[in-house]
Amino acid sequence: MESECQSFAKALRAGNKPAFSSEAKSIDYARKLDAQDKLKLLRSNFNIPSRRSLKKRALDGSLPGEPSQQRTSNGDAADDDKPSIYFVGNSLGAQPKCIRQYLDSQLETWASIGVNGHFTSLGNSPLTAWQDMAADCAQKSLDLVGAASPSEVIYMNTLTVNLHLMMASFFRPTEQRHKIIAEWKPFPSDSYAIASQLEWHGLSTSTSLIEIQPDPETLYIPTERILSVIDEHADSTALLLLPGIQYYTGQLFDIPRITAHARRHGITVGWDLAHAVGNVELALHEWNVDFAVWCTYKYLNAGPGAIAGCFVHERHHHHHSNGAPVNGGKAAEKKSYVPRLAGWYGADKAVRFNMEKEFSPAAGANGWVVSNPSAIDLACVGAALSVFGQTRMADLREKGMVLTAYLEWLLKGLVEEDEERREGQGPAFRIITPANPLERGSQLSLLLRGGLLQRVSEKLAEAGIVVDVRKPDVIRVAPVPMYCRFEDVWEFVEVFSQAIEEAQ
């Protein structure tokens, strides 16, 4: 028999809202949904910060979840040892427990066999030889990004560095086509990258940057508006660069439709998937995306500043041979390929150690690698991706949709209650993330009435609730399905309600 969770997921897949009953306002109901959750055991793979550990100001050798030496007066474990409500995976994911094993394996390999670790896989190790670790991570990412093969994926550098490398190859402005189409409020690093790329080519943001504006009241950007802007600037646009999910509002863009529309106009299409990978289902190869970049420390849980990912569609992988006769002689064969900022580790592995001056790129996305990627970083990414190997993105997406819908339903109840109590003042907050479940991931952005943010965020922190605060008035709440529970959602709303009441 179909559970409520399964029934809700099916409704959300169809773009409909679940029919929560009045009993859904109780913690018992939230716990019932947790009992039905087929992914509930994934939570045991993570170190969730405890309320005590969040207050830590010096290392003491302990990890969250370990028995505390501190006791309350009646001898019970302190309430502070309970896990926090960690709703900030859209900024930094919780730590997978297996990270420690992967790092220890890397350190033992380095200590034991030194430079030979580049070419040797030791028994009982979760790691491959160092020079194959990026390829191993690519293999583990196929379901996450919807690549046709590992050759379309590479892990290297960090997100903005990869964005610059991709733009070096795929933003090739001409006198006719020189514009970049972006949206009104990219993550600041993307804004800096776009502006500096334009300046590098002797262009100006005032003439070569087109920003798609949202509705001024809701901050929503309709797909039709994006398509209209593409049509308006099609003949002069070289690159469309958008986020899969807009970080501030949490809006999920229609990647396949927008990509297809832009490419019909001959526009190169790139996506920043920092808030989308590990959060929503992707099919980058099938959607014909030219390139995409993402970080791994948000929904992928690989740790702060972890090495980033990059997708290059296979149609850009092919090398061609050509040449022109020299002094009337026979044409000299020369390989041509998509121009890129090259480095030694992007060279074909078969000839890399020939140490030749002429660059012969490795096949696929590997040909865009510049430097030897950090084995320590790749160990963290490999560990994080191994947890995703225990499930499917389709299942994570369904749970995330139900968690977020439950959060939305409870929050809307608060808005209604607040409006009744404070007639004429307007609500203390509103949700600026799209109501359509197909246009968002596991995040709701709450826009608070002016002057409330500081006091509300302090109350949440006091209660051991971790959320992302974006000044001046937004709180981003991310119930990540890998390790968050329906009970967490219920408790967050209870504390948030009290915090709003006390702050007004």
Coordinates of C-alpha atoms in Angstrom, one line a residue:
M1 CA 0.0 0.0 0.0
E2 CA 1.3 3.5 -0.9
S3 CA 2.4 5.5 2.1
E4 CA 1.5 9.2 2.6
C5 CA 5.1 10.2 1.7
Q6 CA 4.9 8.3 -1.6
S7 CA 1.5 9.7 -2.4
F8 CA 2.7 13.3 -1.7
A9 CA 5.8 12.7 -3.9
K10 CA 3.6 11.6 -6.7
A11 CA 1.4 14.7 -6.4
L12 CA 4.5 16.9 -6.4
R13 CA 6.0 15.3 -9.4
A14 CA 2.8 16.3 -11.2
G15 CA 3.2 19.9 -10.0
N16 CA 0.4 19.6 -7.4
K17 CA 0.5 20.4 -3.7
P18 CA 0.0 17.6 -1.1
A19 CA -3.2 17.6 0.8
F20 CA -1.9 17.8 4.4
S21 CA -4.6 17.3 7.0
S22 CA -5.0 19.4 10.2
E23 CA -3.1 16.7 12.2
A24 CA 0.0 17.6 10.1
K25 CA 0.6 20.4 12.6
S26 CA 1.7 17.9 15.3
I27 CA 5.1 16.5 16.0
D28 CA 3.6 13.0 16.0
Y29 CA 2.6 13.5 12.4
A30 CA 6.1 14.6 11.5
R31 CA 7.5 11.5 13.2
K32 CA 5.0 9.4 11.3
L33 CA 6.4 10.8 8.0
D34 CA 9.9 10.1 9.2
A35 CA 9.0 6.5 9.9
Q36 CA 7.7 6.2 6.3
D37 CA 10.9 7.7 4.8
K38 CA 12.7 5.0 2.8
L39 CA 15.9 7.2 2.9
K40 CA 15.9 7.7 6.6
L41 CA 19.0 5.6 7.2
L42 CA 21.1 8.0 5.0
R43 CA 21.2 10.4 8.0
S44 CA 23.4 7.9 9.9
N45 CA 26.2 8.6 7.3
F46 CA 26.7 12.2 8.6
N47 CA 28.1 14.1 11.5
I48 CA 25.3 16.6 12.3
P49 CA 26.6 19.4 14.5
S50 CA 25.2 19.2 18.0
R51 CA 23.9 22.2 20.0
R52 CA 26.9 21.9 22.2
S53 CA 29.4 21.5 19.3
L54 CA 28.1 24.7 17.7
K55 CA 29.3 26.6 20.8
K56 CA 32.8 25.0 20.6
R57 CA 35.6 27.6 20.7
A58 CA 38.6 25.2 21.0
L59 CA 39.4 21.7 19.7
D60 CA 38.9 19.0 22.4
G61 CA 39.1 15.8 20.3
S62 CA 35.3 15.2 20.4
L63 CA 32.9 14.8 17.6
P64 CA 29.1 15.6 17.6
G65 CA 27.1 12.6 18.7
E66 CA 29.8 11.2 21.0
P67 CA 28.7 10.9 24.7
S68 CA 29.3 14.1 26.5
Q69 CA 31.3 14.3 29.8
Q70 CA 29.1 17.1 30.9
R71 CA 25.9 16.2 32.7
T72 CA 22.9 18.0 34.0
S73 CA 22.1 18.1 37.7
N74 CA 19.9 15.0 37.5
G75 CA 22.6 13.0 35.8
D76 CA 21.0 12.9 32.4
A77 CA 23.0 13.8 29.2
A78 CA 22.7 17.6 28.6
D79 CA 20.1 18.7 26.1
D80 CA 22.9 20.4 24.3
D81 CA 24.2 17.0 23.0
K82 CA 21.1 16.7 20.8
P83 CA 21.8 17.2 17.1
S84 CA 21.1 20.7 15.8
I85 CA 18.6 21.4 13.1
Y86 CA 21.0 21.8 10.2
F87 CA 19.1 23.6 7.5
V88 CA 22.1 25.2 5.8
G89 CA 23.2 22.5 3.4
N90 CA 22.7 25.0 0.6
S91 CA 25.7 26.9 2.0
L92 CA 27.8 24.1 3.5
G93 CA 26.7 20.5 3.7
A94 CA 27.1 18.3 6.8
Q95 CA 30.2 16.2 7.1
P96 CA 30.0 12.6 5.8
K97 CA 31.5 10.2 8.4
C98 CA 33.4 8.4 5.7
I99 CA 35.5 11.5 4.9
R100 CA 37.8 10.5 7.8
Q101 CA 38.5 7.1 6.4
Y102 CA 39.2 8.4 2.9
L103 CA 41.5 11.1 4.2
D104 CA 43.3 8.6 6.4
S105 CA 43.8 6.3 3.4
Q106 CA 45.2 9.1 1.4
L107 CA 47.7 10.1 4.1
E108 CA 48.8 6.5 4.7
T109 CA 49.3 6.1 0.9
W110 CA 51.4 9.2 0.7
A111 CA 53.4 8.2 3.8
S112 CA 53.9 4.6 2.7
I113 CA 54.7 4.8 -1.0
G114 CA 55.3 8.4 -1.7
V115 CA 55.4 9.4 -5.4
N116 CA 54.3 5.9 -6.4
G117 CA 50.8 6.8 -5.1
H118 CA 50.3 8.5 -8.5
F119 CA 50.3 5.1 -10.2
T120 CA 49.4 2.6 -7.5
S121 CA 46.1 1.6 -5.8
L122 CA 46.7 -0.1 -2.4
G123 CA 44.6 -3.0 -1.3
N124 CA 41.9 -2.2 1.4
S125 CA 41.8 1.4 0.2
P126 CA 38.7 3.2 -1.0
L127 CA 40.9 5.3 -3.2
T128 CA 42.3 4.7 -6.7
A129 CA 45.8 5.8 -7.8
W130 CA 46.1 9.6 -7.5
Q131 CA 46.1 10.3 -11.2
D132 CA 42.9 8.3 -11.6
M133 CA 41.0 9.9 -8.7
A134 CA 39.3 12.6 -10.8
A135 CA 38.1 10.0 -13.3
D136 CA 36.7 7.9 -10.4
C137 CA 34.8 10.9 -9.1
A138 CA 33.5 11.6 -12.6
Q139 CA 32.2 8.0 -12.9
K140 CA 30.4 8.5 -9.5
S141 CA 28.8 11.6 -10.8
L142 CA 26.9 10.3 -13.9
D143 CA 23.5 10.1 -12.0
L144 CA 24.1 13.5 -10.4
V145 CA 24.5 15.5 -13.5
G146 CA 23.1 13.3 -16.3
A147 CA 26.3 12.9 -18.3
A148 CA 26.5 10.4 -21.1
S149 CA 29.9 9.1 -20.0
P150 CA 32.6 10.0 -17.5
S151 CA 34.5 11.8 -20.3
E152 CA 32.0 14.7 -20.0
V153 CA 32.8 15.3 -16.3
I154 CA 36.0 16.5 -14.6
Y155 CA 36.8 17.6 -11.1
M156 CA 39.4 20.4 -10.8
N157 CA 40.1 23.8 -9.2
T158 CA 37.2 25.6 -7.6
L159 CA 33.9 26.9 -9.1
T160 CA 34.9 30.4 -10.2
V161 CA 38.3 29.2 -11.6
N162 CA 36.4 26.6 -13.7
L163 CA 33.9 29.3 -14.8
H164 CA 36.8 31.4 -16.0
L165 CA 38.4 28.4 -17.8
M166 CA 35.1 27.6 -19.5
M167 CA 34.5 31.2 -20.6
A168 CA 38.1 31.3 -22.0
S169 CA 37.0 28.5 -24.3
F170 CA 33.3 29.2 -24.9
F171 CA 33.0 33.0 -24.7
R172 CA 34.6 34.0 -28.0
P173 CA 33.1 37.5 -28.7
T174 CA 33.1 39.0 -32.2
E175 CA 32.1 42.4 -33.4
Q176 CA 28.6 41.1 -34.1
R177 CA 28.2 38.7 -31.2
H178 CA 29.7 40.0 -28.0
K179 CA 27.0 40.0 -25.3
I180 CA 26.5 37.8 -22.3
I181 CA 23.0 37.2 -21.0
A182 CA 22.8 36.7 -17.3
E183 CA 20.2 37.3 -14.6
W184 CA 19.7 40.2 -12.3
K185 CA 21.3 38.9 -9.1
P186 CA 23.9 36.2 -9.8
F187 CA 26.0 35.0 -6.9
P188 CA 28.6 37.8 -6.5
S189 CA 31.5 35.6 -7.7
D190 CA 29.7 35.0 -11.0
S191 CA 29.1 38.7 -11.4
Y192 CA 32.8 39.4 -10.9
A193 CA 33.7 36.6 -13.3
I194 CA 31.4 37.9 -16.0
A195 CA 32.4 41.5 -15.6
S196 CA 36.1 40.7 -15.7
Q197 CA 35.8 38.4 -18.7
L198 CA 34.1 41.3 -20.6
E199 CA 36.8 43.7 -19.5
W200 CA 39.5 41.2 -20.5
H201 CA 38.1 41.3 -24.1
G202 CA 38.0 45.0 -24.1
L203 CA 34.2 45.1 -23.6
S204 CA 31.9 46.9 -21.2
T205 CA 29.1 45.6 -19.0
S206 CA 27.1 48.6 -20.1
T207 CA 27.0 47.5 -23.7
S208 CA 27.8 43.7 -23.5
L209 CA 25.9 42.5 -20.4
I210 CA 22.2 41.8 -20.5
E211 CA 20.6 41.2 -17.1
I212 CA 17.2 39.5 -17.0
Q213 CA 15.0 41.3 -14.5
P214 CA 12.5 39.6 -12.1
D215 CA 9.0 40.7 -11.2
P216 CA 9.8 43.6 -8.8
E217 CA 7.3 42.3 -6.2
T218 CA 7.7 38.6 -6.2
L219 CA 11.4 38.4 -7.5
Y220 CA 10.2 35.6 -9.8
I221 CA 11.6 35.4 -13.4
P222 CA 9.1 33.7 -15.7
T223 CA 10.6 31.4 -18.3
E224 CA 8.8 33.3 -21.0
R225 CA 10.7 36.4 -20.0
I226 CA 14.0 34.6 -20.3
L227 CA 13.0 33.4 -23.8
S228 CA 11.9 36.9 -24.8
V229 CA 15.2 38.4 -23.7
I230 CA 17.1 35.7 -25.7
D231 CA 15.0 36.5 -28.8
E232 CA 15.6 40.3 -28.4
H233 CA 19.4 39.9 -28.2
A234 CA 19.9 36.7 -30.2
D235 CA 21.9 38.2 -33.1
S236 CA 24.4 40.0 -30.7
T237 CA 24.7 37.4 -28.0
A238 CA 27.7 35.1 -27.7
L239 CA 26.9 33.4 -24.3
L240 CA 23.9 32.6 -22.1
L241 CA 25.1 32.0 -18.5
L242 CA 22.5 31.3 -15.8
P243 CA 22.3 29.5 -12.5
G244 CA 20.4 26.3 -12.4
I245 CA 18.8 27.5 -9.1
Q246 CA 18.9 31.2 -8.3
Y247 CA 20.7 31.3 -5.0
Y248 CA 18.7 34.1 -3.4
T249 CA 15.1 33.2 -4.2
G250 CA 15.7 29.5 -4.7
Q251 CA 14.0 29.5 -8.2
L252 CA 14.8 26.5 -10.3
F253 CA 15.0 27.5 -14.0
D254 CA 13.7 25.4 -16.9
I255 CA 17.2 24.3 -18.0
P256 CA 16.2 22.1 -21.0
R257 CA 13.7 24.6 -22.5
I258 CA 15.9 27.6 -22.0
T259 CA 19.0 25.7 -23.3
A260 CA 17.2 24.5 -26.4
H261 CA 15.8 28.0 -27.2
A262 CA 19.2 29.7 -26.9
R263 CA 21.0 27.1 -29.0
R264 CA 18.5 27.4 -31.8
H265 CA 19.8 31.0 -32.0
G266 CA 23.4 29.8 -32.2
I267 CA 24.1 30.9 -28.6
T268 CA 26.5 29.0 -26.5
V269 CA 24.9 27.9 -23.2
G270 CA 26.6 27.5 -19.8
W271 CA 25.0 26.9 -16.4
D272 CA 26.3 27.5 -12.8
L273 CA 24.9 24.5 -11.0
A274 CA 26.2 25.3 -7.5
H275 CA 22.8 25.1 -5.9
A276 CA 21.4 22.5 -8.3
V277 CA 23.8 19.5 -8.3
G278 CA 22.8 17.0 -5.6
N279 CA 19.6 18.9 -5.1
V280 CA 17.6 18.4 -8.3
E281 CA 17.7 15.9 -11.1
L282 CA 19.8 16.9 -14.1
A283 CA 20.3 15.6 -17.6
L284 CA 23.0 17.8 -19.0
H285 CA 24.0 15.6 -22.0
E286 CA 20.4 15.0 -23.1
W287 CA 19.6 18.8 -22.7
N288 CA 22.6 19.7 -24.9
V289 CA 24.1 22.0 -22.4
D290 CA 27.5 23.2 -23.8
F291 CA 29.2 23.5 -20.4
A292 CA 28.3 23.6 -16.7
V293 CA 30.3 24.3 -13.5
W294 CA 29.5 23.5 -9.8
C295 CA 31.0 23.4 -6.4
T296 CA 30.9 20.4 -4.2
Y297 CA 30.6 21.8 -0.7
K298 CA 26.8 22.5 -0.7
Y299 CA 24.4 19.7 -1.4
L300 CA 27.4 17.3 -2.3
N301 CA 28.9 17.6 1.2
A302 CA 32.6 17.5 0.2
G303 CA 33.8 20.2 2.7
P304 CA 34.5 23.9 2.6
G305 CA 36.3 25.0 -0.5
A306 CA 36.4 21.5 -1.9
I307 CA 37.5 20.8 -5.5
A308 CA 34.8 21.7 -8.0
G309 CA 33.1 19.9 -10.9
C310 CA 32.8 20.8 -14.6
F311 CA 30.8 19.4 -17.5
V312 CA 31.7 19.7 -21.2
H313 CA 29.3 18.2 -23.7
E314 CA 30.9 15.5 -25.9
R315 CA 30.3 17.5 -29.1
H316 CA 33.2 19.7 -28.0
H317 CA 35.6 16.9 -27.4
H318 CA 36.5 16.1 -31.0
H319 CA 39.9 16.9 -32.4
H320 CA 40.4 17.7 -36.1
S321 CA 43.5 17.4 -38.3
N322 CA 44.3 20.1 -40.8
G323 CA 47.3 21.9 -42.2
A324 CA 48.5 24.2 -44.9
P325 CA 51.4 23.6 -47.4
V326 CA 54.7 25.2 -46.4
N327 CA 56.8 26.6 -49.2
G328 CA 54.9 24.6 -51.7
G329 CA 55.5 21.4 -49.9
K330 CA 53.3 18.8 -48.4
A331 CA 50.8 20.0 -45.8
A332 CA 51.9 19.5 -42.2
E333 CA 49.3 17.7 -40.1
K334 CA 48.2 19.7 -37.2
K335 CA 45.5 18.9 -34.6
S336 CA 42.9 21.5 -33.9
Y337 CA 40.5 21.5 -30.9
V338 CA 38.3 23.9 -28.9
P339 CA 40.8 26.6 -27.7
R340 CA 41.5 26.5 -24.0
L341 CA 43.9 27.7 -21.3
A342 CA 46.1 24.6 -21.3
G343 CA 48.2 23.0 -18.6
W344 CA 50.3 19.9 -18.2
Y345 CA 47.6 17.8 -16.6
G346 CA 45.3 18.5 -19.5
A347 CA 47.7 16.7 -21.8
D348 CA 46.9 13.2 -23.1
K349 CA 47.8 10.8 -20.4
A350 CA 49.5 8.5 -22.9
V351 CA 52.1 11.1 -23.8
R352 CA 52.0 13.3 -20.7
F353 CA 55.4 12.1 -19.5
N354 CA 57.0 12.6 -22.9
M355 CA 57.4 16.2 -21.7
E356 CA 56.8 17.6 -25.2
K357 CA 56.3 21.3 -25.8
E358 CA 53.3 20.9 -28.2
F359 CA 50.1 20.5 -26.2
S360 CA 48.0 17.4 -27.2
P361 CA 44.9 17.5 -25.0
A362 CA 43.4 14.5 -23.2
A363 CA 40.1 13.2 -24.5
G364 CA 36.9 14.7 -23.2
A365 CA 36.6 17.2 -20.4
N366 CA 40.0 16.0 -19.1
G367 CA 41.6 18.1 -21.8
W368 CA 40.5 21.2 -19.9
V369 CA 42.5 20.3 -16.7
V370 CA 45.3 22.8 -16.1
S371 CA 47.1 21.5 -13.0
N372 CA 47.5 18.3 -11.0
P373 CA 44.4 18.2 -8.8
S374 CA 44.8 17.9 -5.1
A375 CA 44.6 14.2 -4.0
I376 CA 43.4 15.4 -0.5
D377 CA 40.5 17.3 -2.1
L378 CA 39.6 14.5 -4.4
A379 CA 39.6 12.1 -1.5
C380 CA 36.9 14.3 0.1
V381 CA 34.9 14.5 -3.0
G382 CA 35.1 10.7 -3.5
A383 CA 33.9 10.1 0.0
A384 CA 31.0 12.5 -0.4
L385 CA 30.0 10.9 -3.7
S386 CA 30.1 7.4 -2.2
V387 CA 27.1 8.3 0.0
F388 CA 25.2 9.3 -3.1
G389 CA 26.0 5.8 -4.4
Q390 CA 23.7 4.4 -1.7
T391 CA 20.6 6.0 -3.4
R392 CA 19.4 7.7 -6.6
M393 CA 18.9 11.3 -7.4
A394 CA 15.3 10.5 -8.3
D395 CA 14.6 9.3 -4.7
L396 CA 16.5 12.2 -3.1
R397 CA 14.5 14.7 -5.3
E398 CA 11.2 13.2 -4.2
K399 CA 12.0 13.3 -0.5
G400 CA 13.3 16.8 -0.9
M401 CA 10.1 17.9 -2.6
V402 CA 8.0 16.5 0.2
L403 CA 10.1 18.0 3.0
T404 CA 10.0 21.4 1.3
A405 CA 6.3 21.2 0.7
Y406 CA 5.7 20.3 4.4
L407 CA 7.8 23.2 5.4
E408 CA 5.9 25.5 3.1
W409 CA 2.5 24.3 4.4
L410 CA 3.5 24.9 8.1
L411 CA 4.9 28.3 7.3
K412 CA 1.8 29.4 5.4
G413 CA -0.2 28.5 8.5
L414 CA 2.0 30.9 10.5
V415 CA 1.4 33.7 7.9
E416 CA -2.3 33.2 8.2
E417 CA -2.2 33.2 12.0
D418 CA 0.0 36.3 12.0
E419 CA -2.2 38.2 9.7
E420 CA -5.2 37.5 11.9
R421 CA -3.4 38.7 15.0
R422 CA -2.0 41.8 13.4
E423 CA -4.7 42.9 11.0
G424 CA -3.6 45.7 8.7
Q425 CA 0.1 45.4 9.4
G426 CA 0.9 42.8 6.8
P427 CA 2.7 39.5 7.4
A428 CA 5.9 39.3 9.3
F429 CA 7.5 37.4 6.5
R430 CA 6.7 35.9 3.1
I431 CA 8.1 33.1 1.0
I432 CA 9.8 34.4 -2.1
T433 CA 10.7 30.9 -3.5
P434 CA 8.2 29.8 -6.3
A435 CA 5.2 28.0 -5.0
N436 CA 5.3 25.6 -7.9
P437 CA 7.2 22.5 -6.6
L438 CA 8.7 21.9 -10.0
E439 CA 10.4 25.4 -9.9
R440 CA 12.4 24.9 -6.7
G441 CA 14.8 22.6 -5.0
S442 CA 15.2 21.8 -1.3
Q443 CA 15.1 25.5 -0.2
L444 CA 12.6 28.2 0.8
S445 CA 13.8 31.8 1.1
L446 CA 11.9 33.8 3.7
L447 CA 11.8 37.6 3.2
L448 CA 11.2 39.1 6.7
R449 CA 9.6 42.5 7.4
G450 CA 12.3 45.1 7.9
G451 CA 14.0 45.1 11.3
L452 CA 13.2 41.5 12.2
L453 CA 16.2 39.6 10.8
Q454 CA 18.7 40.2 13.5
R455 CA 16.5 39.2 16.4
V456 CA 14.9 36.2 14.6
S457 CA 18.2 34.8 13.5
E458 CA 19.6 35.2 17.1
K459 CA 16.6 33.2 18.5
L460 CA 17.1 30.4 15.9
A461 CA 20.8 30.2 16.8
E462 CA 20.0 30.0 20.5
A463 CA 17.7 27.0 19.8
G464 CA 20.4 25.2 17.9
I465 CA 18.9 25.9 14.4
V466 CA 21.4 26.7 11.7
V467 CA 20.1 28.6 8.6
D468 CA 21.6 30.9 6.1
V469 CA 21.1 34.6 6.7
R470 CA 21.3 37.0 3.8
K471 CA 21.1 40.7 4.8
P472 CA 19.2 42.8 4.9
D473 CA 16.0 40.6 5.4
V474 CA 16.3 37.1 4.0
I475 CA 16.6 33.7 5.7
R476 CA 17.3 30.7 3.4
V477 CA 16.1 27.5 4.8
A478 CA 17.3 24.2 3.2
P479 CA 15.9 20.9 4.5
V480 CA 18.4 18.7 2.7
P481 CA 16.9 15.2 2.1
M482 CA 20.2 13.4 2.8
Y483 CA 20.2 14.1 6.5
C484 CA 17.2 16.3 7.4
R485 CA 13.9 15.0 8.9
F486 CA 10.3 15.9 9.0
E487 CA 10.6 16.3 12.7
D488 CA 13.4 18.9 12.1
V489 CA 10.9 20.8 9.8
W490 CA 8.2 20.8 12.5
E491 CA 10.6 21.9 15.3
F492 CA 12.1 24.7 13.1
V493 CA 8.6 26.1 12.4
E494 CA 7.8 26.0 16.1
V495 CA 10.9 28.0 17.1
F496 CA 10.6 30.3 14.1
S497 CA 7.0 31.1 15.1
Q498 CA 8.1 32.0 18.6
A499 CA 11.1 34.0 17.3
I500 CA 8.8 36.1 15.0
E501 CA 6.3 36.7 17.8
E502 CA 9.0 37.9 20.2
A503 CA 10.8 40.0 17.6
Q504 CA 7.7 42.1 16.7

